[in-house]
Amino acid sequence: MAEKPDRSAASLWLGTAPTTDYAAVSGDVEVDVAILGGGIAGLTAALALKRRGLTVAVVEAGRIGNGVTGSTTGKVTSLHRLVYTELAASHGPDIARAYGQANQQAIDHVARTVAAESIDCDFRKVSNYTCTEDPEALGRLRDEADLAAELGLPSTYTIDVPLPYETRGAVRFDDQAQIHAVKYLQGLARAVHGGGSFVFEESPVRHVRDRSPAEAETDGGIIRARDIVVATNLPIGDGGRFAERCLPHRSYIVGSPATSLGADATFISADEPLRSILTTVQDGTHYLLVGGEGHPLPSSGGSAERFDRLAAFARDRLGAGEPAYRWSTQDAMPTDGLPFAGPISPASQHVFVITGLRKWGLTNGTAAALVIADLVSGHANPSAGLFDTNRTVPLKPPPSPEAPPTEPPVLKPGQGSVIDADGERLAVYADTEGTTHSLSATCTHMGCTVQFNSTDSTWDCPCHGSRFSLQGSVIQGPAAKGLPGRGGAEPV
Ligand SMILES: Cc1cc2nc3c(=O)[nH]c(=O)nc-3n(C[C@H](O)[C@H](O)[C@H](O)COP(=O)(O)OP(=O)(O)OC[C@H]3O[C@@H](n4cnc5c(N)ncnc54)[C@H](O)[C@@H]3O)c2cc1C
Ligand code: FES
């Protein structure tokens, strides 16, 4: 692995881990199972399958950890705010119990994997709290704590919350954990690569073909496999099926130097605005992470103000300094609250999918990956029904498109805008010199019109969350192809 780069614009986890340098796909490859995506879901599935004696190839578009997992908060927990009350009301107590058990088992799986593979990823056991400052919310928290305990989870209601500002009470789960997510993924990748199995980086998959053998096509070659697992967060190769079943939801995190909170614990508020809190020590510096400000796409309001509000909370409530890291990412929220792991379509025999991890993918993604490993290798898994991909769920229509102006706006350096030029929608950006650059504004996923994100200087699709660089390359799917330049060149 290469030296640590200076990536202060990226997440604290990416900024404090070395980078990986696995080769790109170069020539055709044959394995038992190809896994698309090197995040928690893909790498967990890959290692589980390799341990069952199958050869695997993980095919990652960028570098290991560059996706959502590398920008997570880092909690490995089955306490997902007030999820048990929500799931018991919407799906019944048996589903709530199954969800809790799958997530508890995922914590154990992560702990065992860290030990078995000697992964140095700051894994540590902590208590996790869902807390409130609102006396009127106490009843709801007590109900959640009681329900979770009835479901067999390590749950207690408490008024003793180890935070330096006043809270009224909390649900506490003991024996939960936190990790350095990028180092964990890198440890998984190390264990996957070798012995006839591969990790490929810088190899975006452009097409998935559900045939026998199944095929994943990259620019450098085709991976042929008996089965393919699509673990690209929101899937590629599904014809847009899961785009109707999952909503991309964005959240923001600041990482600030701070004195230790003095408690081995992680926290999330039951109140709005949601605040998620975790502490970590990296290279001898204590950092406090505060997350929140989540919203569905498309966004209203700028990222800068959201980061400022999180930084103010970290400073005013928790005594933190100015943020050294600010980052944001988005995850797929399933419309019925349950993740998906199974065949990518009712007819599919050889292509499987993991998605809809509902912002709790360190455990949900681990649990879903273990379901897939069992399905692919022909074993029963008690969570397979919970994550059934063919269940009936509410479908969500994409947002209505806004008509772009036909008159080109005057763009200042650093600004971008979508214009209608002779019936074609163009994404036009003015660089620091004031020179304009034009791309097609039509998202390559399913044809929505991208919007300019002025904080991150990216082109973002409001429909299912694909993000593109100013050069048009894919930053985040489900799009698998970049926005073509006006001259017709197709970026990667
Ligand atoms: C702000 C925030 C905080 C969170 N905090 C927590 C937390 O504390 N605990 C928790 O449990 N969960 C948390 N989550 C959720 C969790 O981080 C995610 O659910 C999880 O990381 C998603 O994992 P994944 O494997 O599905 O996706 P990813 O990590 O994004 O992995 C998918 C990979 O696929 C690659 N890819 C995409 N397209 C292609 C292609 N065409 N070809 C090849 N590769 C491709 C991507 O580059 C990426 O690396 C948080 C989410 C957010 C948004
Ligand atoms: S149309 Fe689906 S992400 Fe753009």
GROMACS .gro file of C-alpha atoms in nm, residues 65 83 110 134 186 212 230 254 260 265 290 311 331 393 399 472:
model
   16
   65GLY     CA    1  -1.327   0.270   0.060
   83VAL     CA    2  -3.601   0.145   1.455
  110VAL     CA    3  -1.729  -0.792   1.226
  134ASP     CA    4  -3.708   1.661   2.517
  186GLN     CA    5  -0.867  -0.265   0.339
  212SER     CA    6  -2.453  -1.836  -1.808
  230VAL     CA    7  -2.408  -0.621  -0.753
  254VAL     CA    8  -1.766   1.729   1.054
  260SER     CA    9  -1.202   1.313   2.485
  265ALA     CA   10  -1.984   0.546   2.384
  290VAL     CA   11  -2.077   1.509   1.455
  311ALA     CA   12  -1.953   2.265   1.348
  331ASP     CA   13  -2.710   0.606   0.118
  393VAL     CA   14  -4.288  -0.244  -0.144
  399PRO     CA   15  -3.905   1.401  -0.890
  472GLY     CA   16  -1.833   1.412  -1.654
   0.00000   0.00000   0.00000
